[in-house]
Amino acid sequence: MLQLMKYEFRKQMFSKIIILAILGILEVLFIAAVLVKREGLMAGSIIGLYAIACMAAFYVSIEVIITYSNDLKTKQSYMLFLTPNSAYKIIGAKVFCAIIQIFISAALFLALGFADVFFLAVRYSKVQEVIDAAKEILSQVSGLEVTLPKIITVLLLVFLFWVSTVIFALLSITLSTTLLENKKFKWVISFLTFILINIMVYRVIGLATNQMDAGSYLQFAVSGGLSAVFIALASFGTSWMLEKKISL
Amino acid sequence: MLECQEATKKYMGRTAVDRMSLKVEKGRIYALLGPNGSGKTTLMKMVAGLVKPSEGKILYDKQPVGVESKKKIAYMSTEPFYYNYMTISDVGGYYKDFFKDFDLNKYVSLIKKMKLRMQDKVKSLSSGMAAKLKIAATLSRNAELILLDEPLNGIDIIAREQIISTIVESANEGNALVISSHLVDELEKIIDYAVFMKEGNLVMQGDAEAMREERGMSIVDLYKRIYA
């Protein structure tokens, strides 16, 4: 599986280099602007960093889906499916790569954001004020007490929901190229299936957690656990369809 | 080694391969003959494990084709399929990573013979060069069963001789080659067994020499008679 993952990363490496290069340039601009206290440049670079980080985070997920779609719809699919690996291994490698890429991107962008805010605060000698203001805003928005463990828990939960949406997309694409292979409107049906799966999953999670205290660790744990189970089920279903009905 | 039992593949109500039964044994070169759309590619893809039969079975060493058979079957598709970012050297690395029977030295030597350069990007190759690369990579595997789908497509008339000789050099008592083509003239002199397909059906199959003797005509003439 490691070999499969190696090539999976390699396929998507170019875009990551571009994203990192753009972020690097903007970060250098930002640091320079802070050091020389050029507020216009500072604001511009912050907006640029924020916009690029948001777009890149979205693009990383989309690229996982596009790469998978190409792997099934173009002749490049032979590169994977001619190798002596089961569909379970191939999908497993893709899912792990997706998780790792999304996690690293999210962690990198968040770390960069925190580092920049911290740097800004140190430069302007207002570290504690900035942290307190951020906590206050988050508390008012979420209606919960904001602590570092809670922030990390929420971020992990968002990450799991995000990964599950990507994996459901892979499942829907597979559906259209396997079980629905000979059906008309297969892309419409698979897209509707994608929407339906997402609605069903969030409803199930909602039903399972609606009696729990809002914002409690138990609620987060159950939501996260269920998301992980749905990710595993969707990965298994995707592999099973490919194993039984592959048609490239 | 390979046995197709009534293998059938249907797409959207159209039957691409219809109840195909065929046995392939080691030590022979098979020609899968027929015009475009006769089902040759679909049959090869089913054997390679890229397409599941709608009905019937395809067995390799008495087991349904799958992970184990892919270790022993080398398939060269008619279309280019390598990743665009790859160089010719990367293609060799990829095969080495996934196929235990891949001989990197043979690959290097075939690439040199085909006058290709290791550092060249796959996406920058002409169709003829890309076809040569596919052949070099596929024949560098010491696979038991080698499936070549239209190996002469895109190859100029001068290079065809070279390709044919490379194919023949790869044939031995321990393997079988199945070559699909509509360029029958080129295959006539190297094949041991001919399989004629038409509109997904098996029209005729048999030992090439026996066919020539029985019918008093070459495989090329037989091809013309069947498909004209």
XYZ file of C-alpha atoms in Angstrom:
476
model
C 0.000 0.000 0.000
C 2.936 2.336 0.674
C 3.969 2.131 -2.981
C 0.438 3.073 -4.039
C 0.461 5.977 -1.615
C 3.826 7.149 -2.910
C 2.450 7.506 -6.440
C -0.810 8.966 -5.176
C 1.123 11.777 -3.477
C 3.358 12.187 -6.517
C 0.332 12.673 -8.801
C -0.915 15.564 -6.700
C 2.437 17.064 -5.749
C 2.646 19.814 -8.375
C -0.366 21.769 -7.102
C 0.953 21.565 -3.534
C 4.275 23.064 -4.610
C 2.430 25.952 -6.295
C 0.274 26.553 -3.218
C 3.300 26.480 -0.910
C 5.227 28.841 -3.174
C 2.364 31.394 -3.209
C 1.898 31.102 0.554
C 5.647 31.486 1.041
C 5.757 34.699 -1.005
C 2.760 36.163 0.842
C 4.243 35.173 4.199
C 7.532 36.906 3.401
C 5.575 40.015 2.350
C 3.583 39.872 5.573
C 6.660 39.529 7.814
C 8.436 42.326 5.968
C 5.360 44.548 6.285
C 5.112 43.886 10.019
C 8.820 44.549 10.571
C 8.754 47.877 8.740
C 5.216 48.640 9.993
C 3.727 49.201 6.525
C 0.050 48.749 7.306
C -1.221 48.785 3.733
C 1.087 45.975 2.696
C 0.300 44.154 5.922
C -3.440 44.237 5.263
C -2.943 43.172 1.648
C -0.748 40.230 2.575
C -3.113 39.111 5.357
C -6.064 39.170 2.955
C -3.963 37.294 0.382
C -2.850 34.688 2.916
C -6.385 34.162 4.153
C -7.837 33.901 0.638
C -5.139 31.531 -0.591
C -5.385 29.354 2.519
C -9.187 29.061 2.135
C -8.986 28.317 -1.597
C -6.115 25.879 -1.132
C -7.899 24.003 1.651
C -10.903 23.631 -0.652
C -8.735 22.766 -3.655
C -6.853 19.995 -1.827
C -10.167 18.183 -1.304
C -11.385 18.851 -4.822
C -8.112 17.575 -6.259
C -8.513 14.267 -4.411
C -11.931 13.889 -6.070
C -10.744 15.005 -9.531
C -7.726 12.675 -9.403
C -9.953 9.761 -8.455
C -12.439 10.591 -11.191
C -9.578 10.665 -13.734
C -8.277 7.391 -12.332
C -11.571 5.763 -13.213
C -12.570 7.601 -16.382
C -9.299 7.904 -18.289
C -6.860 5.277 -19.519
C -4.550 6.274 -16.676
C -6.759 4.009 -14.574
C -4.709 1.123 -16.015
C -1.703 2.374 -14.072
C -3.512 1.429 -10.886
C -5.716 -1.465 -11.843
C -3.135 -3.446 -13.811
C -0.945 -3.676 -10.731
C -1.398 -6.755 -8.548
C -3.320 -4.900 -5.861
C -6.899 -5.466 -4.771
C -9.426 -2.644 -5.037
C -9.432 -2.594 -1.222
C -5.724 -1.730 -1.190
C -6.067 0.832 -3.981
C -8.965 2.613 -2.281
C -7.281 2.265 1.111
C -4.210 4.047 -0.263
C -6.379 6.801 -1.742
C -8.345 7.293 1.476
C -5.197 7.442 3.613
C -3.628 9.910 1.173
C -6.757 12.068 1.256
C -6.785 12.048 5.071
C -3.073 12.865 5.289
C -3.248 15.633 2.681
C -6.329 17.284 4.155
C -4.905 17.006 7.675
C -1.515 18.434 6.748
C -3.071 21.281 4.727
C -5.499 22.205 7.489
C -2.783 21.957 10.174
C -0.358 24.010 8.087
C -2.840 26.785 7.348
C -3.987 26.943 10.971
C -0.429 26.940 12.283
C 0.495 29.689 9.853
C -2.542 31.714 10.890
C -1.767 31.365 14.612
C 1.903 32.125 14.043
C 1.062 35.279 12.095
C -1.399 36.515 14.712
C 1.154 35.793 17.436
C 3.913 37.543 15.502
C 1.657 40.527 14.939
C 0.728 40.673 18.602
C 4.365 40.429 19.752
C 5.398 43.124 17.333
C 2.700 45.414 18.639
C 3.136 44.210 22.279
C -0.495 43.186 22.630
C -0.321 39.376 22.841
C -2.691 38.878 25.748
C -5.166 41.445 24.441
C -5.363 39.699 21.069
C -5.806 36.250 22.653
C -8.524 37.552 24.986
C -10.318 39.307 22.129
C -10.204 36.133 19.991
C -11.568 34.045 22.876
C -14.348 36.562 23.462
C -15.375 36.527 19.803
C -15.342 32.708 19.646
C -17.356 32.437 22.878
C -19.987 34.823 21.613
C -20.246 33.117 18.226
C -20.410 29.536 19.554
C -22.155 30.235 22.858
C -19.621 27.904 24.550
C -16.731 28.323 26.895
C -13.603 28.463 24.744
C -10.646 26.415 25.891
C -7.727 25.063 23.888
C -8.808 21.381 24.210
C -12.280 22.340 23.014
C -10.901 24.255 20.034
C -8.768 21.238 19.059
C -11.751 18.894 19.463
C -13.968 21.061 17.255
C -11.236 21.316 14.623
C -10.824 17.529 14.621
C -14.561 17.119 14.199
C -14.634 19.571 11.280
C -11.727 17.640 9.773
C -13.635 14.338 10.054
C -16.775 15.821 8.471
C -14.646 17.255 5.704
C -12.907 13.928 5.020
C -16.228 12.066 5.082
C -17.672 14.400 2.433
C -14.668 13.721 0.192
C -14.963 9.943 0.685
C -18.710 10.079 -0.070
C -17.819 11.823 -3.333
C -15.446 8.947 -4.193
C -18.224 6.474 -3.408
C -20.659 8.313 -5.710
C -18.153 8.450 -8.583
C -17.513 4.731 -8.185
C -21.234 4.048 -8.209
C -21.591 5.712 -11.600
C -18.728 3.705 -13.120
C -19.676 0.331 -11.675
C -23.254 -0.496 -10.653
C -24.714 2.302 -12.803
C -22.260 1.715 -15.661
C -24.971 0.827 -18.162
C -27.612 3.260 -16.936
C -28.672 6.496 -18.544
C -28.248 9.644 -16.410
C -25.709 7.788 -14.265
C -23.910 11.040 -13.370
C -27.148 12.682 -12.244
C -28.052 9.639 -10.157
C -24.600 9.472 -8.598
C -24.654 13.202 -7.773
C -28.074 12.849 -6.140
C -26.742 9.833 -4.239
C -23.872 11.992 -2.971
C -26.312 14.628 -1.693
C -28.567 11.993 -0.178
C -25.726 10.207 1.634
C -24.541 13.482 3.162
C -28.036 14.397 4.329
C -28.592 10.927 5.782
C -25.263 10.855 7.604
C -25.735 14.274 9.196
C -29.263 13.317 10.170
C -28.076 10.081 11.789
C -25.368 11.968 13.694
C -27.953 14.574 14.692
C -30.354 11.913 15.970
C -27.616 10.110 17.868
C -26.427 13.255 19.652
C -29.513 15.437 20.096
C -30.118 14.281 23.683
C -26.554 15.141 24.700
C -25.335 18.444 26.142
C -24.519 20.825 23.310
C -20.791 21.279 23.010
C -19.995 18.480 25.459
C -17.052 16.192 24.848
C -19.479 13.248 24.711
C -21.334 14.884 21.828
C -18.069 15.536 20.011
C -16.877 11.976 20.638
C -20.084 10.370 19.356
C -20.204 12.661 16.300
C -16.552 11.982 15.521
C -16.906 8.255 16.105
C -19.915 8.028 13.802
C -18.136 10.049 11.127
C -15.173 7.675 11.314
C -17.539 4.703 10.989
C -19.206 6.259 7.927
C -15.795 6.970 6.382
C -14.840 3.310 6.892
C -18.176 2.076 5.485
C -17.969 4.347 2.433
C -14.379 3.239 1.760
C -15.382 -0.396 2.023
C -18.421 0.126 -0.234
C -16.279 1.903 -2.839
C -13.726 -0.913 -2.829
C -16.397 -3.586 -2.981
C -18.055 -2.025 -6.042
C -14.701 -1.803 -7.829
C -13.756 -5.342 -6.876
C -17.025 -6.780 -8.158
C -17.981 -4.551 -11.078
C -14.871 -2.846 -12.404
C -15.156 -1.658 -16.014
C -12.337 0.524 -17.276
C -2.967 -21.445 -18.179
C -5.813 -19.193 -19.386
C -9.335 -20.368 -19.985
C -12.296 -18.245 -21.063
C -15.582 -20.016 -20.461
C -18.514 -18.436 -22.291
C -17.155 -14.996 -21.336
C -19.634 -12.259 -22.195
C -19.492 -8.496 -21.790
C -22.457 -6.224 -22.395
C -22.459 -2.417 -22.453
C -25.739 -0.487 -22.454
C -27.569 -3.325 -24.178
C -24.775 -3.868 -26.720
C -22.862 -7.137 -26.529
C -19.137 -6.445 -26.974
C -18.068 -10.054 -26.397
C -20.553 -12.877 -26.716
C -19.990 -16.269 -25.039
C -16.310 -16.432 -25.884
C -14.569 -19.686 -25.073
C -10.834 -19.939 -25.536
C -7.830 -21.717 -24.042
C -4.318 -20.316 -24.091
C -1.308 -22.562 -23.436
C 2.342 -21.724 -22.814
C 4.913 -21.792 -25.600
C 2.726 -20.303 -28.317
C 2.036 -16.986 -29.993
C -1.672 -16.322 -30.497
C -3.133 -13.811 -32.924
C -6.459 -12.286 -31.974
C -7.780 -11.112 -35.299
C -10.727 -9.045 -36.378
C -11.677 -5.578 -37.558
C -12.290 -2.662 -35.179
C -15.269 -3.322 -32.920
C -14.982 -7.090 -33.066
C -14.418 -7.370 -29.300
C -10.662 -8.038 -29.211
C -9.856 -5.214 -26.808
C -12.756 -6.001 -24.472
C -11.680 -9.644 -24.332
C -8.103 -8.648 -23.509
C -9.285 -6.215 -20.849
C -11.354 -8.969 -19.245
C -8.306 -11.233 -19.172
C -6.189 -8.401 -17.728
C -8.769 -7.853 -14.975
C -9.756 -4.356 -16.104
C -13.305 -5.350 -17.001
C -15.517 -7.872 -15.241
C -17.439 -10.225 -17.527
C -21.215 -9.735 -17.441
C -21.573 -13.517 -17.755
C -19.243 -16.492 -17.975
C -15.838 -16.991 -16.409
C -12.230 -16.163 -17.113
C -9.821 -18.405 -15.259
C -6.058 -18.169 -14.966
C -4.381 -21.237 -13.471
C -7.937 -22.405 -12.679
C -8.658 -19.290 -10.550
C -10.766 -16.275 -11.556
C -8.560 -13.420 -12.795
C -7.599 -11.033 -10.008
C -4.638 -9.981 -7.918
C -2.758 -13.267 -8.391
C -3.228 -13.388 -12.159
C -2.093 -9.755 -12.485
C 1.291 -10.835 -11.134
C 1.656 -13.137 -14.130
C -0.151 -11.292 -16.912
C 1.365 -8.296 -18.699
C -1.139 -6.235 -20.679
C -0.320 -3.508 -23.149
C -3.329 -1.432 -24.080
C -3.730 0.190 -27.450
C -3.987 3.667 -25.889
C -1.219 5.425 -23.944
C -1.903 5.245 -20.204
C 1.153 6.469 -18.321
C 0.848 9.445 -15.994
C 1.672 12.720 -17.726
C 4.214 13.791 -15.133
C 6.332 10.706 -15.775
C 9.572 10.454 -17.683
C 10.552 7.228 -19.462
C 12.806 6.520 -16.492
C 9.848 6.978 -14.088
C 7.844 4.418 -16.063
C 10.625 1.860 -15.468
C 10.644 2.758 -11.768
C 6.878 2.318 -11.580
C 6.983 -1.143 -13.153
C 9.874 -2.126 -10.889
C 7.894 -1.011 -7.830
C 4.822 -3.045 -8.709
C 5.901 -6.067 -10.745
C 8.373 -8.572 -9.339
C 8.951 -10.007 -12.803
C 10.085 -6.653 -14.224
C 13.633 -6.679 -15.548
C 15.034 -3.151 -15.342
C 18.160 -4.062 -17.321
C 16.017 -5.392 -20.159
C 13.949 -2.197 -20.016
C 17.050 -0.010 -20.267
C 18.304 -2.081 -23.172
C 14.929 -1.997 -25.003
C 14.621 1.763 -24.491
C 18.057 2.156 -26.046
C 17.163 -0.198 -28.889
C 13.988 1.799 -29.572
C 16.081 4.996 -29.663
C 14.191 6.583 -26.764
C 15.766 8.684 -24.027
C 15.244 7.989 -20.320
C 14.873 11.656 -19.430
C 12.098 12.355 -21.956
C 8.661 13.167 -20.574
C 5.910 10.719 -21.514
C 3.551 13.517 -22.529
C 6.079 14.943 -24.982
C 6.442 11.693 -26.954
C 5.040 11.304 -30.457
C 2.450 8.541 -30.927
C 5.088 6.250 -32.432
C 7.512 6.836 -29.572
C 4.733 6.330 -27.007
C 3.834 3.029 -28.680
C 7.471 1.909 -28.486
C 7.615 2.851 -24.799
C 4.517 0.756 -24.046
C 6.048 -2.226 -25.812
C 9.395 -1.817 -24.040
C 7.758 -1.611 -20.616
C 5.421 -4.543 -21.228
C 8.040 -6.836 -22.738
C 10.471 -6.061 -19.926
C 8.260 -8.099 -17.651
C 9.013 -11.808 -17.614
C 5.289 -12.477 -17.477
C 3.715 -15.866 -18.196
C 1.047 -14.324 -20.383
C 1.722 -11.231 -22.455
C -1.246 -9.468 -24.036
C -0.413 -6.920 -26.719
C -3.358 -4.947 -28.025
C -2.568 -3.524 -31.469
C 1.189 -3.255 -30.810
C 1.870 -1.964 -34.313
C -0.569 0.947 -34.143
C 1.245 4.231 -34.661
C 4.508 2.479 -35.554
C 6.021 3.391 -38.920
C 6.747 0.679 -41.440
C 10.507 0.713 -40.767
C 10.133 0.301 -37.021
C 7.538 -2.457 -37.371
C 10.204 -5.028 -38.209
C 12.076 -4.045 -35.084
C 8.933 -4.355 -32.949
C 8.060 -7.725 -34.446
C 11.568 -9.047 -33.796
C 11.452 -7.746 -30.207
C 8.131 -9.523 -29.696
C 9.466 -12.781 -31.129
C 12.587 -12.561 -28.936
C 10.302 -12.311 -25.885
C 8.445 -15.517 -26.739
C 9.673 -18.701 -25.101
C 8.457 -22.071 -23.839
C 7.555 -20.591 -20.471
C 5.176 -17.938 -21.713
C 2.374 -17.256 -24.160
C 1.814 -14.139 -26.227
C -1.575 -12.971 -27.397
C -1.377 -10.249 -30.021
C -4.417 -8.450 -31.315
C -4.160 -6.683 -34.630
C -5.897 -5.914 -37.861
C -2.485 -5.718 -39.552
C -2.531 -9.419 -40.314
C 0.299 -9.328 -42.866
C 2.750 -8.358 -40.150
C 1.682 -11.166 -37.839
C 1.320 -13.956 -40.413
C 4.898 -15.138 -40.152
C 5.178 -15.242 -36.363
C 1.914 -16.707 -35.076
C 1.234 -20.285 -33.988
C -2.495 -19.986 -33.398
C -5.169 -17.719 -34.864
C -8.440 -16.603 -33.314
C -10.892 -14.777 -35.558
C -13.522 -12.558 -33.932
C -16.445 -10.734 -35.500
C -18.995 -8.539 -33.737
C -18.078 -10.017 -30.376
C -18.332 -13.609 -31.536
C -15.698 -16.241 -32.081
C -15.776 -17.033 -35.791
C -12.926 -19.491 -36.051
C -9.875 -20.596 -34.105
C -7.102 -23.073 -34.586
C -3.471 -23.852 -35.218
C -2.223 -21.398 -37.850
C -0.283 -23.978 -39.855
C -3.183 -26.438 -39.812
C -5.542 -23.703 -41.016
C -3.244 -22.867 -43.907
C -2.956 -26.527 -44.937
C -6.647 -27.366 -44.552
C -7.863 -24.328 -46.460
C -4.977 -23.936 -48.841
C -4.594 -20.257 -48.131
C -2.637 -17.927 -45.921
C -4.021 -16.385 -42.722
C -4.134 -13.061 -44.574
C -6.344 -14.564 -47.307
C -8.499 -16.268 -44.720
C -8.897 -12.933 -42.938
C -9.982 -11.287 -46.186
C -12.475 -14.068 -46.847
C -14.023 -13.833 -43.386
C -14.276 -10.071 -43.170
C -14.666 -8.933 -46.771
